[in-house]
CSV table of C-alpha atoms and ligand atoms in Angstrom, one decimal:
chain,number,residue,atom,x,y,z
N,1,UNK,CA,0.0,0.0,0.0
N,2,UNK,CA,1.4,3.8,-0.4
N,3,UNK,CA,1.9,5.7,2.5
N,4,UNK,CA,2.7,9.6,3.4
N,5,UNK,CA,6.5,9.0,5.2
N,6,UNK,CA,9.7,11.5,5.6
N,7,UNK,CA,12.4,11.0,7.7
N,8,UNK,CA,12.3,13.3,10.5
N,9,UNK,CA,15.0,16.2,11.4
N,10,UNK,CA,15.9,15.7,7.4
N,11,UNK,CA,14.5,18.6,5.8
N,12,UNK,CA,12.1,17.7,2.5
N,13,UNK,CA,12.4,14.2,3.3
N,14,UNK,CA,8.7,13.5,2.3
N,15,UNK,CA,8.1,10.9,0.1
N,16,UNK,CA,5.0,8.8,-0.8
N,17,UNK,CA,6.3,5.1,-0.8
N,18,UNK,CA,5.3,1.8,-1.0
N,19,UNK,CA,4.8,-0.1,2.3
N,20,UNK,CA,3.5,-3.3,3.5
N,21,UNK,CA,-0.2,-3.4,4.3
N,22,UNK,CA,-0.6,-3.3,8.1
N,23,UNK,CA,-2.1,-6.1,10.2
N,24,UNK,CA,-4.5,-5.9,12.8
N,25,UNK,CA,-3.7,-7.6,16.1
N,26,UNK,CA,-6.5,-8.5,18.4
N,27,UNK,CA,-8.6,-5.3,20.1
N,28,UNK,CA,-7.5,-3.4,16.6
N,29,UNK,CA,-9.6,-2.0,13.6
N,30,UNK,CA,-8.4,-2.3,10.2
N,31,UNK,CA,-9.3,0.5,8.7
N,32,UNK,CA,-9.4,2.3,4.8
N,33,UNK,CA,-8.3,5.6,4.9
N,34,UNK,CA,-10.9,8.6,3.7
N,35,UNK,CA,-9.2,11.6,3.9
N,36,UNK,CA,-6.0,12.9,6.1
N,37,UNK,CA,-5.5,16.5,7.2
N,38,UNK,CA,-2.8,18.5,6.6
N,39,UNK,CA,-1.8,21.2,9.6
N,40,UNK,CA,1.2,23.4,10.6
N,41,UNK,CA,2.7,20.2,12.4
N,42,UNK,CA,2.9,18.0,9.3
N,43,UNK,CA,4.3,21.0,8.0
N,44,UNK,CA,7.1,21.4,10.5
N,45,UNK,CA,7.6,18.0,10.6
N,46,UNK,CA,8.3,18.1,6.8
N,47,UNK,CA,10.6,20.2,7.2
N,48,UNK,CA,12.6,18.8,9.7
N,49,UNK,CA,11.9,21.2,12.9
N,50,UNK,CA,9.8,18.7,14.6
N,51,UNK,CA,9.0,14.8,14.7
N,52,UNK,CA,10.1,11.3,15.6
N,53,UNK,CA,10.3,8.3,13.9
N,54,UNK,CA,9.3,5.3,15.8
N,55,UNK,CA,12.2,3.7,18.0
N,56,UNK,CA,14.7,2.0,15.9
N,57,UNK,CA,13.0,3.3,11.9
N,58,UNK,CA,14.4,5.9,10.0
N,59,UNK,CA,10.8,7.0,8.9
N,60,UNK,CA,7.7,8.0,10.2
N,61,UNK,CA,4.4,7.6,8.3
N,62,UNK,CA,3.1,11.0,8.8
N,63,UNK,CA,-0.4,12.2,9.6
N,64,UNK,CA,-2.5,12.6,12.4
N,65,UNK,CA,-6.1,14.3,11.5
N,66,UNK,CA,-7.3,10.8,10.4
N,67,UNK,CA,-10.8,9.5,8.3
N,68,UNK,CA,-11.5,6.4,7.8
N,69,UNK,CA,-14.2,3.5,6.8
N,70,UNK,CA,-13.8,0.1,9.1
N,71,UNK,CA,-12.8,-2.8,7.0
N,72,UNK,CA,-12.6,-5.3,9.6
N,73,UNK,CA,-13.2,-4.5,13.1
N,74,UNK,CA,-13.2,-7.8,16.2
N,75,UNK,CA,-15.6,-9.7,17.0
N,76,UNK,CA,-18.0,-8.9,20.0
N,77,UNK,CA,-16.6,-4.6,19.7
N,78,UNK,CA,-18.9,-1.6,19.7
N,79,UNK,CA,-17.7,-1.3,15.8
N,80,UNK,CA,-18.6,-3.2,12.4
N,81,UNK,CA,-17.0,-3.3,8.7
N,82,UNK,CA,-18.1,0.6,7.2
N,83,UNK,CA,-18.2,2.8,10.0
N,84,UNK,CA,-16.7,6.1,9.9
N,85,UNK,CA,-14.1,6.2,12.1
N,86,UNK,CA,-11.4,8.4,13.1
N,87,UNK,CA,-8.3,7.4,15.2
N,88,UNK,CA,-6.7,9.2,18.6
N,89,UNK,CA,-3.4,11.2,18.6
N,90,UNK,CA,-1.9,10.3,21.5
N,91,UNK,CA,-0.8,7.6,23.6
N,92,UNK,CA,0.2,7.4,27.2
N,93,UNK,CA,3.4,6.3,27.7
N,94,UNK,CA,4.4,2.6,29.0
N,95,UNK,CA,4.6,3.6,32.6
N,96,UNK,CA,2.4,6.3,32.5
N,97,UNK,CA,2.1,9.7,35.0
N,98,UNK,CA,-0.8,10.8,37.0
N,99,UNK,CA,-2.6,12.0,34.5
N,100,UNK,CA,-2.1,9.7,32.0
N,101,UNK,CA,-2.8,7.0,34.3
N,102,UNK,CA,-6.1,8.6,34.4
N,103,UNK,CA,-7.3,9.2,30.8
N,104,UNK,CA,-6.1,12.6,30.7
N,105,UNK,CA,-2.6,11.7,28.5
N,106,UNK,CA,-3.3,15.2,26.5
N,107,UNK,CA,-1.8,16.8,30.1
N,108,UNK,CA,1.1,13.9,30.3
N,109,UNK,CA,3.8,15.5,33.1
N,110,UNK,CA,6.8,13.5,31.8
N,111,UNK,CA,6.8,14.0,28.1
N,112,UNK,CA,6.8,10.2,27.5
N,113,UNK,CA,3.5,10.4,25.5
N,114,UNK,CA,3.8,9.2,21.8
N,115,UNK,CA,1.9,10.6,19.0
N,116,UNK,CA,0.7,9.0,15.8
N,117,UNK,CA,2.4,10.5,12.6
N,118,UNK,CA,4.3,13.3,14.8
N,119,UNK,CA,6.2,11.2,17.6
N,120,UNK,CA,7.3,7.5,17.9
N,121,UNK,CA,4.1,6.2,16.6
N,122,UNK,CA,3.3,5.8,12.7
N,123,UNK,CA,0.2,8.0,11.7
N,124,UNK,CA,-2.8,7.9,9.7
N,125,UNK,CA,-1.0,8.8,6.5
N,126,UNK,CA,-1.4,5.1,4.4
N,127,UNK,CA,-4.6,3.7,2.6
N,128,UNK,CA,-4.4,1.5,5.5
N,129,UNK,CA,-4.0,1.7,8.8
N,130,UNK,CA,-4.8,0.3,12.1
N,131,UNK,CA,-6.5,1.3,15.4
N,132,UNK,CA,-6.9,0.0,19.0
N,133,UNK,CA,-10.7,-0.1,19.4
N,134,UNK,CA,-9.8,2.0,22.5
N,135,UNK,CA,-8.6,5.1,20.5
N,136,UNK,CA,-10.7,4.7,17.6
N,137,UNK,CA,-13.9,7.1,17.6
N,138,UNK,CA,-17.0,6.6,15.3
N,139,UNK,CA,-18.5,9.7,13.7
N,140,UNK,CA,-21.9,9.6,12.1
N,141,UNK,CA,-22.1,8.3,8.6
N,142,UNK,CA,-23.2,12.2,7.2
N,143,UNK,CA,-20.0,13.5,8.3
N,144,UNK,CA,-18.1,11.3,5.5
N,145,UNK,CA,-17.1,14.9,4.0
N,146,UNK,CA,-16.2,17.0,6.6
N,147,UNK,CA,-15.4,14.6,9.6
N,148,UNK,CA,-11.7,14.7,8.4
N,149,UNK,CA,-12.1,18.0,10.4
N,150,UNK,CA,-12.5,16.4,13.6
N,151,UNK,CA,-9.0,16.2,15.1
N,152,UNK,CA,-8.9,19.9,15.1
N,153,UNK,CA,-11.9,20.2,16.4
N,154,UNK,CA,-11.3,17.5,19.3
N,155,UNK,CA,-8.2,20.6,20.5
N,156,UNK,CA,-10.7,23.5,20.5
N,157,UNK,CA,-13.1,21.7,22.3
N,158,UNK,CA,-10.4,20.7,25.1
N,159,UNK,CA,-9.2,24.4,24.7
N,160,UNK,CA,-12.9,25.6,25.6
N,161,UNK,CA,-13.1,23.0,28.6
N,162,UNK,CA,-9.9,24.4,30.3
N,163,UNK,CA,-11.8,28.2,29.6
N,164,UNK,CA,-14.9,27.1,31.2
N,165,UNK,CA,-13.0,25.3,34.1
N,166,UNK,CA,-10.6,27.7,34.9
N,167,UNK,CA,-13.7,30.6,34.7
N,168,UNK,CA,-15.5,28.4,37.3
N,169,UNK,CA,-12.5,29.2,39.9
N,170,UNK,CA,-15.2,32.2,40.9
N,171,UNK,CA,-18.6,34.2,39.0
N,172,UNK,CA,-18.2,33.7,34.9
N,173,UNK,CA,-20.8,34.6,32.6
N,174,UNK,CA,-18.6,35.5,29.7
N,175,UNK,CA,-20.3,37.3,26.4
N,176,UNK,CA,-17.5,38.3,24.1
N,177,UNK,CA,-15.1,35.8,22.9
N,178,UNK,CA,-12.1,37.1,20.9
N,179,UNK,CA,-10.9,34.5,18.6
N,180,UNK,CA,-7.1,35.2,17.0
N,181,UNK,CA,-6.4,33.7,13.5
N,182,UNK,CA,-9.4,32.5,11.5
N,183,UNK,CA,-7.5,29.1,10.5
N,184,UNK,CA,-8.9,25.8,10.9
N,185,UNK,CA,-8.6,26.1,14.9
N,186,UNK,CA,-9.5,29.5,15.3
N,187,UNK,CA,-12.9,28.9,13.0
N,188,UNK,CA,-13.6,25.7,14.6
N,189,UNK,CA,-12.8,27.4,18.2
N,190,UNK,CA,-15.5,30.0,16.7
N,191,UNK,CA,-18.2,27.5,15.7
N,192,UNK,CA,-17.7,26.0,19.3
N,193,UNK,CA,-18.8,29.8,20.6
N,194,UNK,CA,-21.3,30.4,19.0
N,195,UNK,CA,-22.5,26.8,19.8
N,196,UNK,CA,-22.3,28.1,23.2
N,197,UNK,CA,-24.4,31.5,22.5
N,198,UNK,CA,-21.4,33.9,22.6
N,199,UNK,CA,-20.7,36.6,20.9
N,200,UNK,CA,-17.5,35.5,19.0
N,201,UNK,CA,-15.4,38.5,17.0
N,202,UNK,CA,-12.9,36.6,14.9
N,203,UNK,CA,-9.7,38.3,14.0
N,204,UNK,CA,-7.2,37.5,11.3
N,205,UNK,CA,-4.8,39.9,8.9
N,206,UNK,CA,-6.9,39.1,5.5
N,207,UNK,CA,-9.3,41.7,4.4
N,208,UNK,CA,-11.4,39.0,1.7
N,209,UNK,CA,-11.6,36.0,0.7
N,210,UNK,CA,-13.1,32.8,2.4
N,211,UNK,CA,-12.4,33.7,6.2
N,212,UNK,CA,-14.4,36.6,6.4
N,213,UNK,CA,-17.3,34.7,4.9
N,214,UNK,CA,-16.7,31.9,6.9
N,215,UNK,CA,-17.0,34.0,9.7
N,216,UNK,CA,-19.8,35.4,8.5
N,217,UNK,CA,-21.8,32.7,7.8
N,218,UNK,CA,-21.1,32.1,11.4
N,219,UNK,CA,-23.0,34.6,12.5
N,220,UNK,CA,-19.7,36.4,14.0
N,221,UNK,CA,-17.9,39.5,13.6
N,222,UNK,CA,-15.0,39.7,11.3
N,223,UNK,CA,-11.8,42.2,12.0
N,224,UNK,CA,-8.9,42.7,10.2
N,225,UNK,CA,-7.7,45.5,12.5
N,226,UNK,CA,-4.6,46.0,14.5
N,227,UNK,CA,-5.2,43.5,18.0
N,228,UNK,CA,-4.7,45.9,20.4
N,229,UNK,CA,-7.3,48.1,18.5
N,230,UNK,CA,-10.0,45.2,18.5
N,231,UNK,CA,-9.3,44.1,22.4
N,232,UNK,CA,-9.9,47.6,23.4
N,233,UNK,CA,-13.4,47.9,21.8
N,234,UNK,CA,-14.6,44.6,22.5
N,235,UNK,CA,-13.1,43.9,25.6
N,236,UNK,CA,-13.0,39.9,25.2
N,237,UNK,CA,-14.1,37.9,28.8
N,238,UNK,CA,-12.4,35.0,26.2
N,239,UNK,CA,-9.4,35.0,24.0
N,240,UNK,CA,-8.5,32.1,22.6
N,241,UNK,CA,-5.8,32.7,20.3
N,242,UNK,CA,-4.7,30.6,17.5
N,243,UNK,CA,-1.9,32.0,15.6
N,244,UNK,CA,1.3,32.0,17.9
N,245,UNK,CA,2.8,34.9,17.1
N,246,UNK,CA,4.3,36.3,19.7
N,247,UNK,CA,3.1,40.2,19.4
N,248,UNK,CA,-0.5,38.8,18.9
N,249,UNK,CA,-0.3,36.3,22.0
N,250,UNK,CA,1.2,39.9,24.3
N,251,UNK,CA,-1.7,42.2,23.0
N,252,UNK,CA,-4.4,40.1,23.5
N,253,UNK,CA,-3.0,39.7,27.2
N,254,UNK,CA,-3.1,42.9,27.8
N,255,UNK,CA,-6.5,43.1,26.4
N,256,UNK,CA,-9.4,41.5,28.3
N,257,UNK,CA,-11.9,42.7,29.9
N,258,UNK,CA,-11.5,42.2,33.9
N,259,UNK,CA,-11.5,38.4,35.3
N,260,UNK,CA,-10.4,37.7,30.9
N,261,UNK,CA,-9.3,34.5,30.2
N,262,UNK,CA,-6.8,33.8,27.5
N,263,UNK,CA,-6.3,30.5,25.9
N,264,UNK,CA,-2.9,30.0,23.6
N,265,UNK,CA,-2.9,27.2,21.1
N,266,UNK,CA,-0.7,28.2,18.9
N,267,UNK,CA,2.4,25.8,18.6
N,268,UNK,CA,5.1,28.5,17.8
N,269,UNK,CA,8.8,28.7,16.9
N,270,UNK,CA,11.7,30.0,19.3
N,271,UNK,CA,14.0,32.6,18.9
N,272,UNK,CA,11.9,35.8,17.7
N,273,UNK,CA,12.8,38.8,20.6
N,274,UNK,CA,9.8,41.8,21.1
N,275,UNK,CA,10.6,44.1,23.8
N,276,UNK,CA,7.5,43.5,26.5
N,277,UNK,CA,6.4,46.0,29.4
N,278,UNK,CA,6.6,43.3,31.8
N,279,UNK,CA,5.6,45.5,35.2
N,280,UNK,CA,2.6,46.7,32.7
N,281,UNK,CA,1.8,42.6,31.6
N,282,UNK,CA,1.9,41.8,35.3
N,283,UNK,CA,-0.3,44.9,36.8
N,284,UNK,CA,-3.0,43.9,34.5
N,285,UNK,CA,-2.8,40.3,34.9
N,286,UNK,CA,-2.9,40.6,38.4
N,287,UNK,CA,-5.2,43.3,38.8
N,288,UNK,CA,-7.9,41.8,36.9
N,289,UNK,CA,-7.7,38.3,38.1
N,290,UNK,CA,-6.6,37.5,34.7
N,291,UNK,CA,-5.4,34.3,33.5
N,292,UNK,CA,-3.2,32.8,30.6
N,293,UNK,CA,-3.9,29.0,30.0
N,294,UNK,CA,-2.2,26.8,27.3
N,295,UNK,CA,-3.9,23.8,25.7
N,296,UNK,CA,-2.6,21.2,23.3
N,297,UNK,CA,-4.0,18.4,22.6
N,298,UNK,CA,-7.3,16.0,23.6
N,299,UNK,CA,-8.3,13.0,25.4
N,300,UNK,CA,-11.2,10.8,24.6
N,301,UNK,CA,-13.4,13.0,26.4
N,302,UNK,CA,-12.8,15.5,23.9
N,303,UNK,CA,-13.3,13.5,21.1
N,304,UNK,CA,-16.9,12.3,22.1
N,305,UNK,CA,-17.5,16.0,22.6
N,306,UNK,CA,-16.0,17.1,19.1
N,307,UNK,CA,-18.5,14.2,17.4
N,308,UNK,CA,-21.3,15.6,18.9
N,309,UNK,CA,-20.3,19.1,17.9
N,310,UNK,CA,-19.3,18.4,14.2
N,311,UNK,CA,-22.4,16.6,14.1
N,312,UNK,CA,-24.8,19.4,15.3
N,313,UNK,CA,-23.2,22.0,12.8
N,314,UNK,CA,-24.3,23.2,9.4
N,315,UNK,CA,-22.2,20.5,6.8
N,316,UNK,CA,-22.4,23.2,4.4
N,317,UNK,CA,-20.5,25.8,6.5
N,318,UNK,CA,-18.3,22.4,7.5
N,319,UNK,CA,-17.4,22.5,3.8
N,320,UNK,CA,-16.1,25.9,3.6
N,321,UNK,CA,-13.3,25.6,5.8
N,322,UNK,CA,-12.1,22.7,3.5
N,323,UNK,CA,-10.2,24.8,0.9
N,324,UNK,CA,-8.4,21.8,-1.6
N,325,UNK,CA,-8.9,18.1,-1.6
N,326,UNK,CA,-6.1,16.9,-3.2
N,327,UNK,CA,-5.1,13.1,-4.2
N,328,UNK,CA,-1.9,11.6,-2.1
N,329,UNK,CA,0.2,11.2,-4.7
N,330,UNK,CA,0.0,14.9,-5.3
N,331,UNK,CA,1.3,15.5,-1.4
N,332,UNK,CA,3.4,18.1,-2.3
N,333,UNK,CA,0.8,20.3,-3.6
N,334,UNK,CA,-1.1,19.8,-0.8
N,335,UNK,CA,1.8,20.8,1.8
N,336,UNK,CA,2.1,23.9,-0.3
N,337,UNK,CA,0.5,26.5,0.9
N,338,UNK,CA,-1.9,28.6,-1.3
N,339,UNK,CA,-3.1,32.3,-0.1
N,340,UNK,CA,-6.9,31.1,0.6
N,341,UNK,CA,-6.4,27.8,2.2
N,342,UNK,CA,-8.3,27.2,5.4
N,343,UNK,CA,-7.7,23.6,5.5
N,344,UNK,CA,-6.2,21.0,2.8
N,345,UNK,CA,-7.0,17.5,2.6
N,346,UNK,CA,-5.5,14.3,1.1
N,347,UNK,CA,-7.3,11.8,-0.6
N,348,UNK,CA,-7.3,8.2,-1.0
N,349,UNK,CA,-9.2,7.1,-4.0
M,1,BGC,C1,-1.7,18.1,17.1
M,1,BGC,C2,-1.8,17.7,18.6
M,1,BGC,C3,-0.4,17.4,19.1
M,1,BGC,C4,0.5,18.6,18.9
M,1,BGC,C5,1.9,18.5,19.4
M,1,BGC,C6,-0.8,19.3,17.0
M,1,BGC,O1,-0.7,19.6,15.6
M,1,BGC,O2,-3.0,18.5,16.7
M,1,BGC,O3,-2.6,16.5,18.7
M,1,BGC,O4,-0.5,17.1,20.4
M,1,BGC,O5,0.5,18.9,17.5
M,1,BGC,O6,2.6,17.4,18.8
């Protein structure tokens, strides 16, 4: 079968190669890939900034927002052959922490996790792959289209449980949510407020094109004004930001309302300096009972969650943030970047 693989730390290493066809041991699905998302990570990991192959291999089969249709699932399992399925990230390691040890291996204390098609663990990137029952998660059969959006989706919705958790520490009855970036996170971290009856302002440097109508179609507010400019007038109880960039991330600190929230997602690179009024960032922090979270990841809690919440959305508004669907042997198209993508996909015909 062909597979998505590169060699990780070597730089354009990418390749589509033939591999042999995975088995199933016992408690594992064998499943046909649909469609595999392509995100910033895959992209760094391309590029050799980021990755690891599994323990003794050279490469790593690459891909991690899985889609697939059961071919053969075990006997006496919640799942039969054609059910849409999509497969878990991570894994707890062998001798796992507290919090692995407890479900909750997208908060892992000792870094031992592995992740499929990012760290020590083969991903979703082959017309074939396999799943414990345990981390596989079925979606409903009319998401066939868009469900290749729910491994995104499962890291908003664990970014919006750490929000609502951390604002039950005292009174919260947030109204404006501030959402920064308006790609595939921040628009599904959008959906998820207005799912929720906020009023969600999404933020992103484009002036046209398919965010703004995205957003639009939402029922949101699109700005493509400086941050600081849009905190000030809105005055966000939320933020939950989404691009990483460093200047974006310190503005939107310093710009929620009292008792504000901020949640970073946004995976970013090191080395880029900005000068910071630190006894200002702290005042305001402290004053306001603000707090900065980070999120990464999700646990099987947050995939049930990000089922039910693909499934109760509009498909068609689903569709838009699905810019190119692009066949695998045409990877490197998809990997390129093109000024209106929201989210590529590879497919497996
Ligand atoms: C994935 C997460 C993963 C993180 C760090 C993200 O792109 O969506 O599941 O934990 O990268 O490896």
């Amino acid at each position: 079968m062909r597979a998505l693989t590169v060699r990780p730390e070597r730089p354009d290493s990418v390749e589509v190669r033939d591999v042999p066809d995975p088995v199933a041991g016992p408690g594992e699905l064998l499943v046909e890939a649909v469609a595999l998302g392509v995100c910033g990570t895959d992209r760094e990991i391309i590029s050799g900034a980021y990755g690891w192959a599994p323990q003794g291999r050279e490469r790593l089969v690459l891909g991690h927002e899985s889609l697939g249709r059961v071919r053969r699932a075990p006997e006496g399992t919640d799942f039969t052959a054609g059910d849409l399925v999509v497969g878990v990230v991570r894994r707890p390691d062998p001798a796992p922490c507290g919090a692995c040890a407890r479900g909750e291996f997208d908060m892992c204390r000792n870094g031992r996790y592995t992740e499929r098609g990012i760290k020590e663990r083969d991903g979703y990137g082959s017309e074939l792959w396999t799943v414990e029952t345990d981390y596989a998660v079925r979606l409903e059969p009319a998401l066939e289209s868009a469900g290749v959006l729910m491994e995104p989706t499962t890291v908003v919705v664990k970014a919006w449980e750490q929000i609502e958790r951390v604002g039950q520490r005292s009174w919260f009855a947030p109204q404006r949510v501030l959402v920064t970036g308006a790609g595939p996170i921040g628009l599904l971290g959008a959906l998820l407020g207005t799912q929720r009856g906020l009023d969600v302002h999404v933020l992103d440097v484009v002036a046209d094109g398919p965010k703004p109508a995205a957003v639009a179609a939402l029922g949101a507010t699109y700005h493509h004004a400086p941050v600081s400019e849009v905190a000030e007038k809105i005055q966000p109880d939320v933020v939950l930001e989404a691009t990483g960039v460093g200047r974006v991330v310190l503005d939107v600190i310093a710009g929620t309302a009292p008792y504000g929230i901020v949640c970073l997602t946004g995976v970013s690179s090191a080395g880029r300096r900005i000068p910071i009024d630190a006894g200002a960032t702290n005042r305001d922090l402290v004053l306001e009972n603000d707090v900065v979270i980070g999120s990464v990841n999700a646990n099987l809690r947050h995939y049930t969650a990000a089922a039910q919440a693909l499934a109760a959305a509009d498909r068609n508004w689903l569709e838009l943030l699905i810019s190119r669907r692009v066949p695998l042997n045409r990877y490197a198209d998809a990997v390129r970047p093109e000024p209106d993508d929201i989210k590529v996909v590879l497919t497996f015909e």
